Coordinates of C-alpha atoms in Angstrom, one line a residue:
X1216 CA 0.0 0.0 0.0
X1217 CA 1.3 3.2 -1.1
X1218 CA 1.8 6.3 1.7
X1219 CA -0.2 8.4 -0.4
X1220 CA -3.3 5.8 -0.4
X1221 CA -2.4 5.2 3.4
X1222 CA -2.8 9.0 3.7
X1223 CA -5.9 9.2 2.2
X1224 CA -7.7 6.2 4.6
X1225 CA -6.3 8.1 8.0
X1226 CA -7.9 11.5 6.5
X1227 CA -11.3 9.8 5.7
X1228 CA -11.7 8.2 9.5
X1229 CA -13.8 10.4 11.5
X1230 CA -13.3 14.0 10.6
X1231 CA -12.4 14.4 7.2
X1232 CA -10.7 17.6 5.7
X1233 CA -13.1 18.9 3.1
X1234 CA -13.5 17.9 0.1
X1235 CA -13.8 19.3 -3.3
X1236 CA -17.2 18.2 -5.0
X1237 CA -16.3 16.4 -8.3
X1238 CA -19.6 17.3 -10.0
X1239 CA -18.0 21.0 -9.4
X1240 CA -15.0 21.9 -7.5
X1241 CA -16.1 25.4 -6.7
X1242 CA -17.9 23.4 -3.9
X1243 CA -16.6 21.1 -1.0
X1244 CA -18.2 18.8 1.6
X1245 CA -16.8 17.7 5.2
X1246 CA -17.9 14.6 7.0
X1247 CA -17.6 13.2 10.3
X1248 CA -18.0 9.2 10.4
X1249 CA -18.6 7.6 13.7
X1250 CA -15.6 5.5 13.8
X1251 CA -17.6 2.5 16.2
X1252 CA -20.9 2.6 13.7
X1253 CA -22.5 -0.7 12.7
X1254 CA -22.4 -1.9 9.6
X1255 CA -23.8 0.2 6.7
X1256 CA -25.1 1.4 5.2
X1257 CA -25.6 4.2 7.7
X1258 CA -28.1 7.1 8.0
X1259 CA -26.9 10.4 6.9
X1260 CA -27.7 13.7 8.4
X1261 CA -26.6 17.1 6.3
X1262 CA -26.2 20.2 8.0
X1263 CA -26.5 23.4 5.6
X1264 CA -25.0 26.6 7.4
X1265 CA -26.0 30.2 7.2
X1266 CA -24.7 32.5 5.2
X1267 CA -21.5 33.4 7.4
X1268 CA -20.8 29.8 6.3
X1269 CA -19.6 27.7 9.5
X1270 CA -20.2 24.4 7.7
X1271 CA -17.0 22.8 9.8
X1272 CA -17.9 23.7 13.1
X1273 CA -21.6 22.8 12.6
X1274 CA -19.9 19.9 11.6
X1275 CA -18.1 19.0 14.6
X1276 CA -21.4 19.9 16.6
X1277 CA -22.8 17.3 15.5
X1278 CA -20.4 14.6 16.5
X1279 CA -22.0 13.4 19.9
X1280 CA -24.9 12.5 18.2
X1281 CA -23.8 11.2 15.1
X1282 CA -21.6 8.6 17.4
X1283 CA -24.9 7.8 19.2
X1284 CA -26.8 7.3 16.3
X1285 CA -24.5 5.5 14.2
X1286 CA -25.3 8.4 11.8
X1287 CA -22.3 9.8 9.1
X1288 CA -22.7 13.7 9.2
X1289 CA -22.1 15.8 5.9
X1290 CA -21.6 19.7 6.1
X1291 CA -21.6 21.1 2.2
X1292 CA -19.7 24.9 2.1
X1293 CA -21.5 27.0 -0.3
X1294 CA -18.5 29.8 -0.6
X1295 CA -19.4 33.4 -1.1
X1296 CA -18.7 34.1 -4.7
X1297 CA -20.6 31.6 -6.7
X1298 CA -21.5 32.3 -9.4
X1299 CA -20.8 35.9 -9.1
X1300 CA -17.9 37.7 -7.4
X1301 CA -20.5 39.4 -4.5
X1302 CA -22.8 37.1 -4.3
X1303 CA -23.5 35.9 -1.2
X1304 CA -27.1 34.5 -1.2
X1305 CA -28.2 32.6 -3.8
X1306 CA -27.5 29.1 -2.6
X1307 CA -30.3 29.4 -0.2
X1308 CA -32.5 29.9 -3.3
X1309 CA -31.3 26.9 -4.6
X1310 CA -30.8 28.2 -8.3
X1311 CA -28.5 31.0 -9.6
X1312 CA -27.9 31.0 -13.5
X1313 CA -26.8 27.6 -14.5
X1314 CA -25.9 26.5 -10.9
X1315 CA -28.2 24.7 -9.2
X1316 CA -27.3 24.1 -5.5
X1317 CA -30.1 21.4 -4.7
X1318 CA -28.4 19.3 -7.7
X1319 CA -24.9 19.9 -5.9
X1320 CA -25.9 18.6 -2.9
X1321 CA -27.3 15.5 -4.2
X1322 CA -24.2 15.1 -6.1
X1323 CA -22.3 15.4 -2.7
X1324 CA -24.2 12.9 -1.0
X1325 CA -23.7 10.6 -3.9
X1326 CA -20.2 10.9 -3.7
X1327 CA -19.7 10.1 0.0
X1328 CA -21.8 7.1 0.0
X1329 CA -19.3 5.9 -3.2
X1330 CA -16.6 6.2 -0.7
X1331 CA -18.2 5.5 2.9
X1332 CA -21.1 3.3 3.6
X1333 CA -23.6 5.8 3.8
X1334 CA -27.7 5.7 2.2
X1335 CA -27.5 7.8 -0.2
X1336 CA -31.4 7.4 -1.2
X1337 CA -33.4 9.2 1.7
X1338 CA -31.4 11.5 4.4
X1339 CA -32.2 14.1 7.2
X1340 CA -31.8 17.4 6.6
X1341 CA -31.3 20.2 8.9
X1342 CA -30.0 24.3 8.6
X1343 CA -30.2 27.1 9.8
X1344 CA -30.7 30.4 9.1
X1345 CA -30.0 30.8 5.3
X1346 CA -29.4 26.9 5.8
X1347 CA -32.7 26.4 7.1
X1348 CA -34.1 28.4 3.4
X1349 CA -32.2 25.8 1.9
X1350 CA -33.2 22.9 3.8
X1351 CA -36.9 24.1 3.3
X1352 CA -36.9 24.9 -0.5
X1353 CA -35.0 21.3 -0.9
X1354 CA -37.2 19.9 0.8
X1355 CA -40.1 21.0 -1.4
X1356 CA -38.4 20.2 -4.6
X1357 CA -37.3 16.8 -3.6
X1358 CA -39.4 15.4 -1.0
X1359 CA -38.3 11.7 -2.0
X1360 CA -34.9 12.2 -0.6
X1361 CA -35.5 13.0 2.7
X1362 CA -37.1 11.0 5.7
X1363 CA -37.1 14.6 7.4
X1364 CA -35.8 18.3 7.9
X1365 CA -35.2 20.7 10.5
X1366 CA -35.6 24.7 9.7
X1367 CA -33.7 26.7 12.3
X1368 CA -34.3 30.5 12.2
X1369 CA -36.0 31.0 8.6
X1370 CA -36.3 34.6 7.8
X1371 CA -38.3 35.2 4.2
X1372 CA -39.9 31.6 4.1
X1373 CA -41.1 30.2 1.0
X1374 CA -44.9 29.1 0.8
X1375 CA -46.9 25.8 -0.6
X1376 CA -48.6 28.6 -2.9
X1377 CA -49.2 27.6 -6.1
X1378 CA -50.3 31.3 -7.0
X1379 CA -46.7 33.2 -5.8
X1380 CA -43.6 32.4 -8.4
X1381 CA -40.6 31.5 -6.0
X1382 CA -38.8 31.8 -3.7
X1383 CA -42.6 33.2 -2.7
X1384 CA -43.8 30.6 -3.7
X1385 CA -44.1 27.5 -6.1
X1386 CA -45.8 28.6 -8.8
X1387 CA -43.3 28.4 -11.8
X1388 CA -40.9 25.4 -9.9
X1389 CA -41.4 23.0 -13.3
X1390 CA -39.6 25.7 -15.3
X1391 CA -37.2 26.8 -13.0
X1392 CA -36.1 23.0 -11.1
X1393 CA -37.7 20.7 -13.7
X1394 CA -40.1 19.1 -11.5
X1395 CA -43.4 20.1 -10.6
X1396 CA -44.8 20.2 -7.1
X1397 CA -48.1 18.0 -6.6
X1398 CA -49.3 21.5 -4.9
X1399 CA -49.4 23.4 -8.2
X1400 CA -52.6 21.7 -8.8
X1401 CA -55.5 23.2 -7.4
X1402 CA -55.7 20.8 -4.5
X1403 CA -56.8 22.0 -0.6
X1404 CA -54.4 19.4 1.1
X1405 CA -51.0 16.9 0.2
X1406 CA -52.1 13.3 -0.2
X1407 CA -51.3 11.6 3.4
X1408 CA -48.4 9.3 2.0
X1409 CA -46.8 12.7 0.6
X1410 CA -45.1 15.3 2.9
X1411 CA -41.6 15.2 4.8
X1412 CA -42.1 15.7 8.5
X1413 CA -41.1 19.5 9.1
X1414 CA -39.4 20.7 12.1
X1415 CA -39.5 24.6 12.9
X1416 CA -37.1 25.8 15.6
X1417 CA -36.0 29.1 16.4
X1418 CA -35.2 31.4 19.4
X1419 CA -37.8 33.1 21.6
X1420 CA -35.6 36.1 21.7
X1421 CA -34.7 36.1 17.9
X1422 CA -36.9 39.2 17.3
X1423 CA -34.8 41.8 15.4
X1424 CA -36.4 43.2 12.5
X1425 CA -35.7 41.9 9.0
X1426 CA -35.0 44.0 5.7
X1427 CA -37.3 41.3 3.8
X1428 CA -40.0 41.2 4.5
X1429 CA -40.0 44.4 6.1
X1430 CA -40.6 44.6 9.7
X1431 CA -41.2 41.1 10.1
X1432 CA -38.8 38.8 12.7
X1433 CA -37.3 35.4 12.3
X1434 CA -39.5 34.8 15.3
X1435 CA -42.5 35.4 13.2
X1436 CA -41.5 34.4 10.3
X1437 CA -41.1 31.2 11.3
X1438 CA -44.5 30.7 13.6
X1439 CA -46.3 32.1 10.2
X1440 CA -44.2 28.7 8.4
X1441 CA -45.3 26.2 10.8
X1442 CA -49.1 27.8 10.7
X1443 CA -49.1 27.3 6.9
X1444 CA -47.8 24.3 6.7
X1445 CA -50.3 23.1 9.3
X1446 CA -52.8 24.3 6.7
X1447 CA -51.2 22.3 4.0
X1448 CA -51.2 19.4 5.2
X1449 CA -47.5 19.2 6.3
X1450 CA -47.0 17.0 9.5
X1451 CA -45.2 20.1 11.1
X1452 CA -43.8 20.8 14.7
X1453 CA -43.0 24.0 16.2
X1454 CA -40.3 24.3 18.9
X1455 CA -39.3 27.8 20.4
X1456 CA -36.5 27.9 22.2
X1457 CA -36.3 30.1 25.6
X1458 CA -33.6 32.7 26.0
X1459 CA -32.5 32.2 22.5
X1460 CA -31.9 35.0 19.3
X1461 CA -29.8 34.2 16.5
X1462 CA -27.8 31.4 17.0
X1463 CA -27.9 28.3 15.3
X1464 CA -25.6 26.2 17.6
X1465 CA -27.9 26.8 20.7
X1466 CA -30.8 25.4 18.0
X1467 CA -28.8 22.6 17.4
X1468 CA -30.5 20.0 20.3
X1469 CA -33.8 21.3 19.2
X1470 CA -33.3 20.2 16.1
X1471 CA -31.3 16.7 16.5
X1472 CA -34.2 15.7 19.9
X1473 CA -36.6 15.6 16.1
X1474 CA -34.6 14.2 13.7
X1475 CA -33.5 11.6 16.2
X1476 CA -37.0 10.0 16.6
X1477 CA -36.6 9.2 12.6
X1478 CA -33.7 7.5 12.7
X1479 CA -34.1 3.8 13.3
X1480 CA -34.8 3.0 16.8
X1481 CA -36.2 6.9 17.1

């Protein structure tokens, strides 16, 4: 065995470095594999961040539970820059000119089960803040892949409106994504066998004022999500946390106490 190959097996135990996204290199990945798991393949959880992008340290966050889980942790980094030199925001709306972020994900997910024994077909999903945009809008577009998501902290949430073109809404999703959302037809409520489980978290004290929309709070924002999807018919939970504002880490055991009762044994 060669010292570079030897290398490469001591970097992918445990916490790897990250790694550059073969699909497209402008984007990496990190992991964390629980280094006593059973045998595979093993449930994955991905962490988006926010847009100050701490995908490493959510990462690492995320290690106590993923080693009593048996569950592999993935933490994509969206960098500033892509596509354009100042932008900052787009991956949270998923598409930007010809990059679409919900396709790079998958992509990422389907290259660390090629290398680690991880299901690659349905996953949790959890973010926060501009993460938790992401994780929401992903969830919408591809509903198949996940058995759940956590939003932490949403700001200008996206609604199961078939009327409002997106991020509003999800009126024009079939020509933007290429795949159209069963709630684009006039119907009242999702069929029963349809909807991800969605967890809403965010702090009781997270009550600054937003730019967009104007005047709102992240506190409001995301009572007004779990309300609508409610009325949807989105199995949907609400958890505020006490003495909380922005901060995603203090989210975090909110948000792993619900996607740990999907996990086998939940």
């Amino acid at each position: 065995m060669s010292l570079a190959v030897r290398h490469t097996q001591r970097l992918e135990r445990r916490r790897t470095p990250f790694l550059a996204c073969r699909a497209d290199p402008r984007f990496s990945y990190c992991l964390y594999v629980p280094p006593r798991a059973p045998a595979g393949p093993l449930p994955l959880l991905v962490v988006v961040h926010g847009d100050r992008r701490t995908a490493e340290r959510y990462r690492d966050s995320l290690t106590d539970f993923a080693d009593a889980h048996g569950c592999v942790v993935l933490a994509p980094l969206f960098p500033a820059g892509v596509p354009g030199p100042e932008d900052v925001l787009s991956y949270k709306r998923l598409r930007r000119r010809d990059v679409r972020f919900d396709l790079v994900l998958l992509r990422m997910v389907e290259e660390a089960a090629a290398r680690w024994p991880v299901r690659a077909d349905r996953f949790l999903l959890h973010g926060y803040s501009g993460g938790g945009l992401f994780a929401l809008r992903f969830s919408y577009l591809h509903p198949a892949r996940l058995v759940g998501v956590s939003v932490g902290a949403p700001s200008s949430i996206t609604r199961l409106d078939p009327a409002l073109p997106w991020p509003a809404g999800i009126a024009d999703v079939a020509e933007k994504f290429g795949v159209a959302h069963p709630l684009c037809a006039p119907l009242p409520l999702l069929p029963p066998s349809l909807p991800v489980p969605v967890h809403v978290t965010v702090g009781a004290l997270d009550t600054r004022p937003l730019r967009r929309p104007l005047g709102a709070t992240r506190l409001g924002q995301a009572l007004a999500l779990h309300k609508h999807l409610l009325e949807r018919g989105v199995p949907a939970t609400l958890e505020v946390v006490p003495g909380i504002a922005h901060n995603g880490f203090a989210l975090l055991p909110a948000a792993t106490r619900f996607l740990s009762t999907l996990l086998p044994g939940g």
